[in-house]
């Protein structure tokens, strides 16, 4: 009851639920949504800024609600976390992303978002191992995106992340710079990449501080032997500034929007992106 109360507060405070939608009705609808085949993964391309070639995709979850239409993840992931459905949904995402990755060019990897709740148990490692095996996928083809939360450096989570790395998967810290304030966790977690939050990229042109901040993140990453990925690149100016900062990878509407798998074909080059 305590957890539900906290969730209710969070939902309303952040305005994540659509005005005309009762979150409890939506939560109820979630129960049958996986079995009903209502989820889809869309894929947004990620490019190397060193050679402008596509290196992979990020898998982004979509809910095609039979009455309400397409519901974005920010509207239902918090609900799924609240009612516990996120564990089953998270398994579905892993299995589908691995299945899709196996149909792509072998040079492309797929980044999967996972909820902090999925990192509390070793089960996710078995789910990943089984999906990789089922689809004959090399582990390096899958990347796991985690977010900075207060529990991220707990012994349980570190053990799960280490087991993922042992499997051969790569781990990225999503929305880097927006969450948990202490950087010390970076030295404890077995991560490979930092994803620079799009709020910093957005203000890159106008705010000198953002440029300094991104340069600082790239510097930190380099000294810790990590790579950087910039999110939310919406124009050429941002792209060039990110290259100047030494950022390794980028994604954003300017480079390619999230699309169903069927709409994505082959490895793309930045000059042909769109
Ligand atoms: P995220 O992981 O930070 O994903 C990036 C979000 O930015 C996506 O929103 C993407 O569509 C959007 N985006 C990409 N390029 C641009 C751009 O140039 N400009 C702007 N303004 N936005 C851009 P989306 O797809 O609505 O996903 C929202 C969040 O939902 C994700 O944020 C992630 O935290 C969560 N999410 C998505 N799929 C999953 C999933 O399978 N599992 C879990 N646990 N969370 C997911
Ligand atoms: Ca992400
Ligand atoms: Ca992000
Ligand atoms: Ca996010």
Coordinates of C-alpha atoms and ligand atoms in Angstrom, one line a residue:
X1 CA 0.0 0.0 0.0
X2 CA 2.9 2.3 0.8
X3 CA 4.5 1.7 -2.6
X4 CA 1.2 2.3 -4.4
X5 CA 0.8 5.6 -2.6
X6 CA 4.2 6.7 -3.6
X7 CA 3.6 5.8 -7.2
X8 CA 0.3 7.6 -7.3
X9 CA 2.0 10.8 -6.2
X10 CA 4.8 10.3 -8.7
X11 CA 2.4 9.8 -11.6
X12 CA 0.4 12.9 -11.0
X13 CA 3.4 15.1 -10.0
X14 CA 5.2 14.4 -13.2
X15 CA 2.1 14.6 -15.3
X16 CA 3.0 11.4 -17.1
X17 CA -0.6 10.2 -17.4
X18 CA -2.7 11.6 -20.3
X19 CA -5.4 14.0 -19.1
X20 CA -8.3 11.8 -20.3
X21 CA -6.8 8.6 -19.1
X22 CA -7.5 7.0 -15.8
X23 CA -4.1 5.4 -14.7
X24 CA -6.0 2.6 -13.0
X25 CA -7.9 1.7 -16.1
X26 CA -4.6 1.7 -18.0
X27 CA -2.9 -0.4 -15.4
X28 CA -5.8 -2.9 -15.7
X29 CA -5.4 -3.0 -19.5
X30 CA -1.7 -3.7 -19.1
X31 CA -2.5 -7.2 -17.7
X32 CA -3.7 -8.6 -21.0
X33 CA -1.6 -6.4 -23.3
X34 CA 1.4 -8.8 -23.7
X35 CA -0.8 -11.8 -24.4
X36 CA -2.8 -9.6 -26.7
X37 CA 0.2 -8.8 -28.8
X38 CA -0.2 -5.1 -28.2
X39 CA 3.5 -4.3 -27.7
X40 CA 5.9 -3.3 -30.4
X41 CA 9.6 -2.4 -30.5
X42 CA 10.7 0.6 -32.6
X43 CA 14.3 1.0 -33.5
X44 CA 16.3 4.3 -33.6
X45 CA 19.7 4.2 -35.4
X46 CA 22.9 5.0 -33.5
X47 CA 25.9 6.3 -35.4
X48 CA 29.6 6.4 -34.8
X49 CA 30.9 9.9 -34.9
X50 CA 34.4 8.7 -35.9
X51 CA 33.4 7.3 -39.3
X52 CA 29.7 8.3 -39.6
X53 CA 28.6 4.7 -39.9
X54 CA 25.6 3.2 -38.2
X55 CA 26.7 0.9 -35.3
X56 CA 23.3 -0.2 -34.1
X57 CA 19.9 0.7 -32.8
X58 CA 18.1 1.5 -29.6
X59 CA 15.0 -0.6 -29.1
X60 CA 12.1 1.6 -27.8
X61 CA 8.9 0.1 -26.6
X62 CA 5.4 1.1 -27.9
X63 CA 2.0 0.1 -26.7
X64 CA -0.7 -0.1 -29.4
X65 CA -3.7 0.1 -27.2
X66 CA -6.8 -1.2 -28.9
X67 CA -9.0 1.8 -27.9
X68 CA -6.5 4.5 -27.0
X69 CA -4.0 4.1 -29.8
X70 CA -0.3 4.3 -29.5
X71 CA 0.8 5.0 -25.9
X72 CA 4.3 6.2 -25.3
X73 CA 6.5 4.4 -22.8
X74 CA 6.7 7.3 -20.4
X75 CA 3.0 6.9 -19.9
X76 CA 2.9 3.1 -19.1
X77 CA 6.4 2.0 -17.9
X78 CA 5.8 3.8 -14.5
X79 CA 2.5 1.9 -14.3
X80 CA 4.1 -1.4 -15.2
X81 CA 6.7 -0.8 -12.5
X82 CA 4.0 0.1 -10.0
X83 CA 2.0 -3.1 -10.5
X84 CA 4.9 -5.4 -11.1
X85 CA 4.1 -6.1 -14.7
X86 CA 7.5 -4.6 -15.7
X87 CA 9.2 -7.9 -15.0
X88 CA 7.1 -9.8 -17.6
X89 CA 7.2 -6.9 -20.0
X90 CA 10.9 -6.6 -19.6
X91 CA 11.3 -10.3 -20.6
X92 CA 9.2 -9.7 -23.6
X93 CA 11.4 -6.8 -24.7
X94 CA 14.6 -8.8 -24.3
X95 CA 13.2 -11.8 -26.2
X96 CA 11.8 -9.7 -29.0
X97 CA 14.9 -7.5 -29.3
X98 CA 17.2 -10.6 -29.5
X99 CA 14.9 -12.1 -32.2
X100 CA 15.0 -8.8 -34.2
X101 CA 18.8 -8.4 -33.7
X102 CA 19.3 -11.8 -35.2
X103 CA 17.7 -10.6 -38.5
X104 CA 20.0 -7.6 -38.7
X105 CA 23.4 -7.1 -40.3
X106 CA 26.0 -8.8 -37.9
X107 CA 27.8 -5.4 -37.5
X108 CA 24.8 -3.9 -35.8
X109 CA 24.0 -4.1 -32.1
X110 CA 20.8 -3.5 -30.3
X111 CA 20.5 -1.5 -27.1
X112 CA 17.8 -2.6 -24.7
X113 CA 16.4 -0.4 -21.9
X114 CA 15.9 -2.1 -18.6
X115 CA 14.0 -0.9 -15.5
X116 CA 15.9 -0.7 -12.2
X117 CA 13.4 -3.3 -10.9
X118 CA 14.7 -5.8 -13.4
X119 CA 18.2 -5.5 -12.0
X120 CA 17.2 -6.7 -8.5
X121 CA 17.3 -10.4 -9.4
X122 CA 19.7 -12.6 -11.3
X123 CA 16.7 -13.9 -13.3
X124 CA 17.3 -11.3 -16.0
X125 CA 20.7 -12.8 -16.7
X126 CA 19.1 -16.2 -17.4
X127 CA 16.5 -14.5 -19.6
X128 CA 19.3 -12.8 -21.6
X129 CA 21.4 -16.0 -21.9
X130 CA 18.4 -18.0 -23.1
X131 CA 17.3 -15.4 -25.7
X132 CA 20.9 -15.1 -27.0
X133 CA 21.1 -18.9 -27.4
X134 CA 17.7 -19.3 -28.9
X135 CA 18.5 -16.8 -31.7
X136 CA 22.2 -17.8 -32.1
X137 CA 23.2 -14.2 -31.2
X138 CA 26.7 -13.2 -30.2
X139 CA 26.5 -11.4 -26.9
X140 CA 28.4 -8.3 -28.2
X141 CA 25.3 -7.6 -30.4
X142 CA 23.3 -6.7 -27.3
X143 CA 23.8 -3.7 -25.0
X144 CA 21.9 -3.0 -21.8
X145 CA 20.9 0.5 -20.9
X146 CA 20.5 1.2 -17.2
X147 CA 19.5 4.4 -15.5
X148 CA 21.1 6.2 -12.6
X149 CA 18.9 5.5 -9.5
X150 CA 19.7 5.5 -5.8
X151 CA 19.9 1.6 -5.8
X152 CA 22.3 1.4 -8.7
X153 CA 25.3 0.7 -6.6
X154 CA 23.7 -1.9 -4.3
X155 CA 25.5 -5.2 -4.0
X156 CA 22.6 -7.0 -5.7
X157 CA 22.6 -4.7 -8.7
X158 CA 26.4 -4.8 -9.1
X159 CA 26.3 -8.6 -9.0
X160 CA 23.6 -8.7 -11.8
X161 CA 25.6 -6.2 -13.9
X162 CA 28.8 -8.2 -13.4
X163 CA 27.0 -11.4 -14.5
X164 CA 25.8 -9.6 -17.6
X165 CA 29.3 -8.4 -18.4
X166 CA 30.5 -12.0 -17.9
X167 CA 28.0 -13.1 -20.5
X168 CA 29.7 -10.7 -22.9
X169 CA 27.1 -7.9 -22.9
X170 CA 27.9 -4.2 -22.9
X171 CA 26.3 -1.9 -20.4
X172 CA 25.5 1.8 -20.8
X173 CA 24.4 4.4 -18.2
X174 CA 21.3 6.1 -19.7
X175 CA 20.3 9.8 -19.2
X176 CA 23.8 10.3 -17.7
X177 CA 24.1 13.5 -15.7
X178 CA 20.5 13.8 -14.7
X179 CA 20.1 11.3 -11.9
X180 CA 22.1 10.2 -8.9
X181 CA 24.5 12.9 -8.0
X182 CA 27.6 11.1 -6.8
X183 CA 30.0 10.0 -9.6
X184 CA 31.7 7.5 -7.3
X185 CA 29.3 4.8 -8.4
X186 CA 31.0 4.8 -11.8
X187 CA 34.1 3.3 -10.4
X188 CA 32.1 0.5 -8.8
X189 CA 29.8 -0.5 -11.7
X190 CA 31.1 -2.6 -14.6
X191 CA 29.8 -0.2 -17.3
X192 CA 31.1 0.5 -20.8
X193 CA 29.3 3.6 -22.0
X194 CA 27.7 6.8 -20.8
X195 CA 24.7 8.2 -22.7
X196 CA 24.6 12.0 -22.4
X197 CA 21.1 13.1 -21.7
X198 CA 19.3 15.0 -24.5
X199 CA 18.7 18.0 -22.2
X200 CA 22.4 18.8 -22.4
X201 CA 22.5 18.3 -26.2
X202 CA 19.4 20.4 -26.6
X203 CA 21.1 23.5 -25.1
X204 CA 24.5 22.9 -26.7
X205 CA 24.2 25.8 -29.2
X206 CA 23.0 28.4 -26.9
X207 CA 24.4 27.6 -23.5
X208 CA 28.2 27.7 -23.1
X209 CA 27.7 25.7 -19.8
X210 CA 26.3 22.7 -21.7
X211 CA 29.3 22.6 -24.0
X212 CA 31.6 22.6 -20.9
X213 CA 29.4 20.0 -19.3
X214 CA 29.5 17.6 -22.3
X215 CA 33.3 18.2 -22.6
X216 CA 33.6 17.3 -18.9
X217 CA 31.5 14.1 -19.4
X218 CA 33.6 13.1 -22.4
X219 CA 36.8 13.8 -20.4
X220 CA 35.5 11.7 -17.4
X221 CA 34.5 8.9 -19.7
X222 CA 37.8 8.9 -21.4
X223 CA 39.8 8.7 -18.2
X224 CA 37.6 5.9 -17.0
X225 CA 38.0 4.1 -20.3
X226 CA 34.3 4.5 -21.2
X227 CA 32.7 5.5 -24.5
X228 CA 30.1 8.3 -24.8
X229 CA 26.8 8.4 -26.7
X230 CA 24.9 11.7 -27.3
X231 CA 21.1 11.4 -27.3
X232 CA 18.5 13.7 -28.9
X233 CA 20.6 15.2 -31.7
X234 CA 18.2 17.4 -33.6
X235 CA 20.4 19.4 -36.0
X236 CA 23.7 19.6 -37.8
X237 CA 25.1 22.3 -35.5
X238 CA 24.6 20.0 -32.5
X239 CA 26.2 17.1 -34.4
X240 CA 29.3 19.1 -35.2
X241 CA 29.7 20.4 -31.7
X242 CA 29.4 16.9 -30.3
X243 CA 32.1 15.7 -32.8
X244 CA 34.3 18.6 -31.6
X245 CA 33.7 17.6 -27.9
X246 CA 35.1 14.1 -28.8
X247 CA 31.8 12.3 -28.3
X248 CA 32.0 8.7 -29.8
X249 CA 28.4 8.0 -30.8
X250 CA 25.1 9.8 -31.5
X251 CA 21.4 9.3 -32.0
X252 CA 18.5 11.7 -32.5
X253 CA 15.7 12.8 -34.8
X254 CA 18.2 14.5 -37.1
X255 CA 20.0 11.2 -37.7
X256 CA 16.9 8.9 -37.7
X257 CA 13.6 8.5 -35.8
X258 CA 12.5 5.4 -34.0
X259 CA 10.8 3.2 -36.6
X260 CA 9.4 -0.3 -36.8
X261 CA 11.9 -3.0 -37.7
X262 CA 10.4 -3.4 -41.2
X263 CA 11.1 0.3 -42.0
X264 CA 14.8 -0.1 -41.2
X265 CA 17.0 -1.8 -43.7
X266 CA 20.8 -2.3 -43.8
X267 CA 23.6 -0.3 -42.4
X268 CA 23.2 3.4 -42.9
X269 CA 25.7 6.2 -43.3
X270 CA 25.2 9.6 -41.8
X271 CA 25.0 11.5 -45.1
X272 CA 22.1 9.3 -46.1
X273 CA 20.3 9.3 -42.7
X274 CA 16.9 10.7 -42.2
Ligands
LIG1 P1 15.3 7.0 -23.3 O1 15.9 5.6 -23.0 O2 16.1 8.1 -22.8 O3 15.0 7.0 -24.8 C1 15.2 8.1 -25.6 C2 13.9 8.8 -25.9 O4 14.1 10.0 -26.6 C3 12.9 8.0 -26.7 O5 11.6 8.4 -26.3 C4 13.1 8.5 -28.1 O6 12.0 8.3 -29.0 C5 13.4 10.0 -27.8 N1 14.2 10.7 -28.8 C6 15.1 10.1 -29.7 N2 15.6 11.1 -30.4 C7 15.1 12.3 -30.0 C8 15.3 13.6 -30.5 O7 16.1 14.0 -31.3 N3 14.6 14.6 -29.8 C9 13.7 14.3 -28.8 N4 13.0 15.3 -28.2 N5 13.5 13.0 -28.4 C10 14.2 12.0 -29.0 P2 10.5 7.2 -26.1 O8 10.6 6.2 -27.1 O9 9.2 7.9 -25.9 O10 10.9 6.5 -24.7 C11 10.9 7.3 -23.5 C12 11.6 6.5 -22.4 O11 10.8 5.3 -22.1 C13 13.0 6.0 -22.7 O12 13.9 7.1 -22.6 C14 13.2 4.9 -21.7 O13 13.5 5.5 -20.5 C15 11.7 4.4 -21.6 N6 11.7 3.1 -22.4 C16 11.5 2.9 -23.7 N7 11.5 1.6 -24.1 C17 11.7 0.9 -22.9 C18 11.8 -0.4 -22.6 O14 11.7 -1.4 -23.5 N8 11.9 -0.8 -21.3 C19 12.0 0.2 -20.3 N9 12.2 -0.2 -19.0 N10 12.0 1.5 -20.6 C20 11.8 1.9 -21.9
LIG2 CA1 17.7 4.5 -23.4
LIG3 CA1 18.2 8.4 -22.5
LIG4 CA1 14.9 8.6 -20.3

